[in-house]
Tab-separated table of C-alpha atoms and ligand atoms in Angstrom:
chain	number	residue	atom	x	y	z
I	198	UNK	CA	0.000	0.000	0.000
I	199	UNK	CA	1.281	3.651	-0.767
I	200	UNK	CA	0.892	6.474	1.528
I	201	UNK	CA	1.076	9.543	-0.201
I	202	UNK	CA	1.070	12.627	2.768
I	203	UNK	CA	1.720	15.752	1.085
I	204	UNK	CA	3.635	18.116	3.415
I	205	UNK	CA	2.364	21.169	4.812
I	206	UNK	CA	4.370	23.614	2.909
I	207	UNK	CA	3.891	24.364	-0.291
I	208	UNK	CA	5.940	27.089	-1.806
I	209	UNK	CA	3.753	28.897	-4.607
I	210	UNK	CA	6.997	30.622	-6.091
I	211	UNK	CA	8.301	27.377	-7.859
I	212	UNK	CA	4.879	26.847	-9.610
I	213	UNK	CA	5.088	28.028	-13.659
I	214	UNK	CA	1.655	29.002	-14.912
I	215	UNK	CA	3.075	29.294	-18.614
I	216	UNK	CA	4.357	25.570	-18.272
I	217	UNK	CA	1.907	22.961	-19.876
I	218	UNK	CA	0.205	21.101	-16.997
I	219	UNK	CA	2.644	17.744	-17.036
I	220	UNK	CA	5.704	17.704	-19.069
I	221	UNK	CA	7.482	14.775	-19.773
I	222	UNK	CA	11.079	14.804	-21.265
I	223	UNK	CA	12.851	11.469	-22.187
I	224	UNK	CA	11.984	9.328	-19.599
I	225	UNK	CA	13.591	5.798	-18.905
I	226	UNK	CA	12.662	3.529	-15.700
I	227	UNK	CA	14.005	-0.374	-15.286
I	228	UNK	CA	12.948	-2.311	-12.553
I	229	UNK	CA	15.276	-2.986	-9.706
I	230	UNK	CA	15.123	-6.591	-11.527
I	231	UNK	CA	16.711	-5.308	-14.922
I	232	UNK	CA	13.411	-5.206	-16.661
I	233	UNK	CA	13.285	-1.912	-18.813
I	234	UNK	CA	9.537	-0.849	-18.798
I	235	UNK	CA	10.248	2.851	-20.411
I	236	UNK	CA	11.894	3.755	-22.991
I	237	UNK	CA	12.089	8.155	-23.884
I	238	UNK	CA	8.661	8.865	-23.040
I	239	UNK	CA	8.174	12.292	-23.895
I	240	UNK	CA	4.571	13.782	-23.000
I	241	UNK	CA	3.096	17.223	-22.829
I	242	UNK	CA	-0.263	17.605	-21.418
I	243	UNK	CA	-1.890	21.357	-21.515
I	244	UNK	CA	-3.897	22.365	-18.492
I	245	UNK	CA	-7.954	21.027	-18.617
I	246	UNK	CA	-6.684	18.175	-21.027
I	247	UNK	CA	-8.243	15.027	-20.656
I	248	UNK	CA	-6.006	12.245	-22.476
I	249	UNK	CA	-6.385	8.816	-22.602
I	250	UNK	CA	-3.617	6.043	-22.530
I	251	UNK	CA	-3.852	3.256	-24.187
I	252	UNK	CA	-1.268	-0.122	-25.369
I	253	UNK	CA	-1.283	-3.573	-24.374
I	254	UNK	CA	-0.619	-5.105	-21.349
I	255	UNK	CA	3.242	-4.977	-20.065
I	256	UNK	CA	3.263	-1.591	-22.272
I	257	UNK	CA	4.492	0.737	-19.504
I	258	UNK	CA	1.153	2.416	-18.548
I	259	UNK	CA	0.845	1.768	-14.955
I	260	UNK	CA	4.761	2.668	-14.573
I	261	UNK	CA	4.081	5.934	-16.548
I	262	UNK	CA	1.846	6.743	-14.210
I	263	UNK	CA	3.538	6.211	-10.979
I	264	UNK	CA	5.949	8.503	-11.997
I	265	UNK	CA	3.679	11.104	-12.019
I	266	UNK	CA	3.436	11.832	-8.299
I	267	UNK	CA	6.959	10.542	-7.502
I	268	UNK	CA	6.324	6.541	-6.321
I	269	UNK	CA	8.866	5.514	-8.555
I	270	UNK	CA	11.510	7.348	-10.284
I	271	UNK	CA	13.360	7.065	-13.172
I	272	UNK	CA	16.292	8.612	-15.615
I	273	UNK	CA	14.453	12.037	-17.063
I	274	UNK	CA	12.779	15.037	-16.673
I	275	UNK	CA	8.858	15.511	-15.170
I	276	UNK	CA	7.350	18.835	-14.088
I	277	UNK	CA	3.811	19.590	-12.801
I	278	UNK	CA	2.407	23.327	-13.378
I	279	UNK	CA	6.479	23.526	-13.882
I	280	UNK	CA	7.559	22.200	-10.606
I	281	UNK	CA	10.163	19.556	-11.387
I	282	UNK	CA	9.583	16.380	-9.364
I	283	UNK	CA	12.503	15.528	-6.779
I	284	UNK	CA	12.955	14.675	-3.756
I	285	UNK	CA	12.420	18.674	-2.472
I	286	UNK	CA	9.165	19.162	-4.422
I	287	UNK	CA	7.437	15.374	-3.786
I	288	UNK	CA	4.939	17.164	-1.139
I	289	UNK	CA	4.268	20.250	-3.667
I	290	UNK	CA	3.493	17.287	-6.382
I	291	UNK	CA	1.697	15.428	-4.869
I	292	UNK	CA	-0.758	18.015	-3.574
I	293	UNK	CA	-1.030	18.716	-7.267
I	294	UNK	CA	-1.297	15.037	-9.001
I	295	UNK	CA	-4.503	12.718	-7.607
I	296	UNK	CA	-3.178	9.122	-8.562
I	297	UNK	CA	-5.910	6.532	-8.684
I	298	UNK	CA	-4.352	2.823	-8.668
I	299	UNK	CA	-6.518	0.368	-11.024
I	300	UNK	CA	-7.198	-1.887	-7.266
I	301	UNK	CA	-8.991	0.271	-5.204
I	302	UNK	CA	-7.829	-1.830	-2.294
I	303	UNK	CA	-4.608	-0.296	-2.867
I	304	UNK	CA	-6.173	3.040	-1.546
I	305	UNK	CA	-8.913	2.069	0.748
I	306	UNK	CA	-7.590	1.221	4.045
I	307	UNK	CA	-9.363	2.802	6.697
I	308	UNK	CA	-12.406	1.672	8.872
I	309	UNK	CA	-14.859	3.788	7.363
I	310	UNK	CA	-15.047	5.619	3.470
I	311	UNK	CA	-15.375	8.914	5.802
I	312	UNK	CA	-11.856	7.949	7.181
I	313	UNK	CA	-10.229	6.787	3.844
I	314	UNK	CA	-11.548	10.314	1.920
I	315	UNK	CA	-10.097	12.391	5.210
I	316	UNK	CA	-7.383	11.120	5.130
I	317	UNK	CA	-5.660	13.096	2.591
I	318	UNK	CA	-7.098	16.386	3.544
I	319	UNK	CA	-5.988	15.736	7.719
I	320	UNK	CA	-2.117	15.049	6.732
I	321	UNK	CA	-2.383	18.363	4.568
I	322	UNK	CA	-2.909	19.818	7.832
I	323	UNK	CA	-6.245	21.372	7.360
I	324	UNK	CA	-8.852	22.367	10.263
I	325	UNK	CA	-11.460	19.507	11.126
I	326	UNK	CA	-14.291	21.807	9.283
I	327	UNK	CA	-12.240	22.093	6.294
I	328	UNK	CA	-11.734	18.572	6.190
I	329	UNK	CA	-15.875	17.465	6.846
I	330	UNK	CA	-16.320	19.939	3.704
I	331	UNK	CA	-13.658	18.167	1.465
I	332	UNK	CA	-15.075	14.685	2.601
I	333	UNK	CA	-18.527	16.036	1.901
I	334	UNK	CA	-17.861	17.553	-1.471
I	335	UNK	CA	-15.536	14.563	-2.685
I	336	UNK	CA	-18.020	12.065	-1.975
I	337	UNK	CA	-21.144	14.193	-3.506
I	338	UNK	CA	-19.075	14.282	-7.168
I	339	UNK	CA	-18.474	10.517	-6.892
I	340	UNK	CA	-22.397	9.798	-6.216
I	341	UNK	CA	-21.475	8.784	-2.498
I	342	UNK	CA	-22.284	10.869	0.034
I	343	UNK	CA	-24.356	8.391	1.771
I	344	UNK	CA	-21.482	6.061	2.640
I	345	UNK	CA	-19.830	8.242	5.006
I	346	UNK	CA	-19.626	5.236	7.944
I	347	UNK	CA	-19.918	2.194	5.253
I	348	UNK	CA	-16.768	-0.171	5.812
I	349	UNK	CA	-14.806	0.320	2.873
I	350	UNK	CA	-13.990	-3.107	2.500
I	351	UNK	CA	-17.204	-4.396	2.477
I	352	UNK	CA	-18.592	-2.108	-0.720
I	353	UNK	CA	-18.919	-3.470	-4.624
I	354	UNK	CA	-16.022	-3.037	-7.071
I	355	UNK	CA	-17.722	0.096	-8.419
I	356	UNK	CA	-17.868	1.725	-5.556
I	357	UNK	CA	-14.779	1.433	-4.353
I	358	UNK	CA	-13.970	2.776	-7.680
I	359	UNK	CA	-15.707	5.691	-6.500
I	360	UNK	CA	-13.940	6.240	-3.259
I	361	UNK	CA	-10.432	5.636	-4.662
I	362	UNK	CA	-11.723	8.470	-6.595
I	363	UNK	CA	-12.782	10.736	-3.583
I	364	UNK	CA	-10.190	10.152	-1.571
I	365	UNK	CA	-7.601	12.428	-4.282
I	366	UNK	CA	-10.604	14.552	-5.349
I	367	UNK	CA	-10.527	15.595	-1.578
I	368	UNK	CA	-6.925	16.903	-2.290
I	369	UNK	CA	-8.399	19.094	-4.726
I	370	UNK	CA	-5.978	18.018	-7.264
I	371	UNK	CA	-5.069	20.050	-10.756
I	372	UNK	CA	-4.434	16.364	-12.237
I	373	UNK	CA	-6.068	13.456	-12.017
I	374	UNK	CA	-3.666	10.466	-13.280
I	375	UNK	CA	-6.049	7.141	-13.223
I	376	UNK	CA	-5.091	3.592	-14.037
I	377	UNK	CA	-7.740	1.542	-15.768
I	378	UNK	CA	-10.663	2.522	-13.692
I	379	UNK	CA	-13.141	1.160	-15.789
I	380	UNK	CA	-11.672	-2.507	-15.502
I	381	UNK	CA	-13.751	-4.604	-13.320
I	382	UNK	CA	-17.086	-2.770	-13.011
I	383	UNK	CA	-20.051	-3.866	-14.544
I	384	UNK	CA	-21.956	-2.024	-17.048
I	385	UNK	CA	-23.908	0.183	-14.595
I	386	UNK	CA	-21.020	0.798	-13.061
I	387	UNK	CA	-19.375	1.718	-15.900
I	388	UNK	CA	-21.705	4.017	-17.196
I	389	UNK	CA	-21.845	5.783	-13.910
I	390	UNK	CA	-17.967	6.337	-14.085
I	391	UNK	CA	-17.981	7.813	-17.732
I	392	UNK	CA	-20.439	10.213	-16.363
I	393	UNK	CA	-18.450	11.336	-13.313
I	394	UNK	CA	-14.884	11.641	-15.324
I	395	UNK	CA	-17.411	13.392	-18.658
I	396	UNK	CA	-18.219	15.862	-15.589
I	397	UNK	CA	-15.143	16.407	-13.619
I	398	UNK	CA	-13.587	19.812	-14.929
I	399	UNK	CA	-9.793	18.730	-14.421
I	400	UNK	CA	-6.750	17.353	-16.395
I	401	UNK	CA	-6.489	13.866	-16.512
I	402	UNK	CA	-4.478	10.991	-17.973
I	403	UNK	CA	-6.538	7.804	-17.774
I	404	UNK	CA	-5.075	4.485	-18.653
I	405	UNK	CA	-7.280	1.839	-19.993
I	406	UNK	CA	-8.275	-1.100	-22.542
I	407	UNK	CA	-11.523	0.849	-22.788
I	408	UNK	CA	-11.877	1.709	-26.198
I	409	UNK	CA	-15.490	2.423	-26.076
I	410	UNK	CA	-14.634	4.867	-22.966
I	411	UNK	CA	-11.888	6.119	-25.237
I	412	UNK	CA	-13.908	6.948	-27.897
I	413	UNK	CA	-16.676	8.796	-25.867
I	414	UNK	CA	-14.720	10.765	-23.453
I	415	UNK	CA	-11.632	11.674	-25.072
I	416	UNK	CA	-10.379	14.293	-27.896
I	417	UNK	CA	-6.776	12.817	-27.447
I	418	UNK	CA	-5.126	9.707	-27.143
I	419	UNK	CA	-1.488	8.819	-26.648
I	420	UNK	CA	-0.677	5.024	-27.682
I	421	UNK	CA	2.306	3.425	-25.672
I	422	UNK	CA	4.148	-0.217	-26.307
I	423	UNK	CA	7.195	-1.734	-25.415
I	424	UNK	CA	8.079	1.252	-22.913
I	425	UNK	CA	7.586	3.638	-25.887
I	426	UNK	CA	4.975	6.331	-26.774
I	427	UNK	CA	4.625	4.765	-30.333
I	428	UNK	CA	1.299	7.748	-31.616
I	429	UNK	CA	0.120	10.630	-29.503
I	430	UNK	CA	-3.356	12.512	-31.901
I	431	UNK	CA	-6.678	12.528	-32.176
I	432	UNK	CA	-8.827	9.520	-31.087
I	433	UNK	CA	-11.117	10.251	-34.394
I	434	UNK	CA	-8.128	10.189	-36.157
I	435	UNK	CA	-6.103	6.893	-34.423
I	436	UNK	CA	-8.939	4.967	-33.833
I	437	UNK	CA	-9.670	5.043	-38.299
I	438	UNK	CA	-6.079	3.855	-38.533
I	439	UNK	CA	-7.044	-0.072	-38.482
I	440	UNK	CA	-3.056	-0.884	-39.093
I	441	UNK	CA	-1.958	1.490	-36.137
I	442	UNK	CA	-4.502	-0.087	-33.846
I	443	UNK	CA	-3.969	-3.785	-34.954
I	444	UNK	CA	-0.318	-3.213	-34.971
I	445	UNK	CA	-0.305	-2.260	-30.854
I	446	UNK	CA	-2.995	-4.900	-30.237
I	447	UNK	CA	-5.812	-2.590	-30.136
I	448	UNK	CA	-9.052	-3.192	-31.640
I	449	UNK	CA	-11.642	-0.124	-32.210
I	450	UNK	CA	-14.594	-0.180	-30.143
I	451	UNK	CA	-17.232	-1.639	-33.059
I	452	UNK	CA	-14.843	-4.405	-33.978
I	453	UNK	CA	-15.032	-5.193	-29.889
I	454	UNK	CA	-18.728	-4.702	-30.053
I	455	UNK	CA	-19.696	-7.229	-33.046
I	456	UNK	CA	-16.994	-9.777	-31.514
I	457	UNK	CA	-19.232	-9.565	-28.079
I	458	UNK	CA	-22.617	-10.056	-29.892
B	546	ADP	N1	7.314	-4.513	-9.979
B	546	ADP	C1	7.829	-4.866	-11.169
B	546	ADP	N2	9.022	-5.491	-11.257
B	546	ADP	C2	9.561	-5.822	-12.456
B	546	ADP	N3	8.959	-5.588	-13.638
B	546	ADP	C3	7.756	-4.981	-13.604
B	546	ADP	C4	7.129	-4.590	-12.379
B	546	ADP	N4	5.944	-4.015	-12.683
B	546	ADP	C5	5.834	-4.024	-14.023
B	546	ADP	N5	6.925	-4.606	-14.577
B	546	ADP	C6	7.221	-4.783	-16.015
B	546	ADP	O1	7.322	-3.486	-16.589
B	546	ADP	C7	6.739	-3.482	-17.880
B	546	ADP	C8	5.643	-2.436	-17.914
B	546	ADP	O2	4.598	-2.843	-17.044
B	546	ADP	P1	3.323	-1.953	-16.730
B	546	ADP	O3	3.758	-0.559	-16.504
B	546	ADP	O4	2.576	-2.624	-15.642
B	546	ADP	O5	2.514	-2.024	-18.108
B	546	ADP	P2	0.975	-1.747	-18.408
B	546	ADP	O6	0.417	-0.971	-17.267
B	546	ADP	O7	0.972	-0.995	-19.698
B	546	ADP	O8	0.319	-3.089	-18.557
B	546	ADP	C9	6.245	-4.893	-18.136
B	546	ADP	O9	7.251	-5.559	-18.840
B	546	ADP	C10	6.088	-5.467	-16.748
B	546	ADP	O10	6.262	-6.862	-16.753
B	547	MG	MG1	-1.154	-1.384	-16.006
């Protein structure tokens, strides 16, 4: 399980407003095993961006992504809202990225969802009243605010999906970084989510094998294999190119609807 207790300082000087959002400049990450899982990743994402992230499995997605708020670090340059992330700046980040891991159980480990969604908030250092607002107002954009004393543990995939999702939107995050959330929930569910992320006015970087979700909530979409980002345009425009898609092992989301029927 990750922790992630951003500090109480945050120095507003170091923070660019000209900078894109999250820049990425030729980054490489092995494993402490040897394995290489990125390869020169170079992103840019403008503020209010939402961009999807897409490849097959073993692609470097989830890796990507925990470099975002500093969890693991590799060879290269990252900035958020131009604050480069070291070991000086992890608090500043990570008040700034909301990283949602694809298990939810990863992120849920308190007694109650009110607990879990404070949690964040209370480390920041924020009065008690602050806090019950930021609990209050996370939960009522995930569709949850009557599961303040549930057990975490005890709720349905989806909405523990939900409260992952709280418990950074309670940070009040500028970027939400999210790793497959729509794997796992059932169509319901899965609507529902579409509809909160269509709604949430932030950045984001979502990965998923969603292509469906892709294609209805996305403008942009950056393709990644073999620790490489190997086409970063258009989802209209990527998701017509039959050889790109095949070539990555991605089908287009008719071709996955007429194999399901
Ligand atoms: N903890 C780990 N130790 C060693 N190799 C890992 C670890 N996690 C992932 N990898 C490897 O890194 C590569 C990228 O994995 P990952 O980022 O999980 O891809 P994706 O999320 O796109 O499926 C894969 O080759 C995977 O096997
Ligand atoms: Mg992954």
């Amino acid at each position: 399980m990750f922790m992630l207790l951003p500090d109480l300082a945050v120095d507003a000087s170091l923070s660019a407003d000209s900078a894109p959002l999250l820049l990425i400049d030729d980054l490489h990450f092995a494993y402490p095993d040897g394995r290489v899982a990125l390869r020169g990743i170079s992103l840019r994402v403008a503020r209010g961006e939402k961009v999807a992230l897409v490849g097959p499995n073993g692609a470097g997605k989830s890796t990507l992504l925990l470099h975002l708020n500093g969890i693991l670090r590799g060879k290269g340059r990252i900035e958020i809202a131009g604050i480069p992330v070291n070991d000086r700046t992890l608090p500043q980040v990570r008040a700034r990225v909301g990283l949602v891991f694809q298990n939810p159980d990863d992120q849920l480990f308190s007694p109650t969802v009110f607990e879990d969604v404070a949690f964040g908030p209370l480390h920041m250092g924020l009065a008690a009243d602050e806090v019950r607002a930021r609990v209050d107002r996370a939960l009522a954009m995930v569709g949850m605010s009557a599961y303040h004393e549930r057990h975490p543990y005890h709720l349905s995939m989806g909405e523990k999906k939900r409260v992952a999702i709280a418990t950074v939107l309670a940070m009040e995050p500028e970027i939400l970084a999210l790793d497959e959330p729509s794997a796992g929930l059932d169509p319901r569910a899965r609507r529902g989510l579409i509809n909160l992320l269509r709604d949430l006015p932030l950045t984001m970087l979502v990965s998923t094998h969603d292509m469906a979700l892709v294609q209805e909530l996305f403008d942009r979409m950056v393709i990644m294999d073999e620790g490489r980002v190997v086409a970063d345009g258009s989802v209209t425009t990527l998701l017509d190119d039959q050889a790109l898609l095949e070539e990555h092992g991605l089908e287009t989301p008719w071709k996955e609807r007429e194999v399901r029927d």
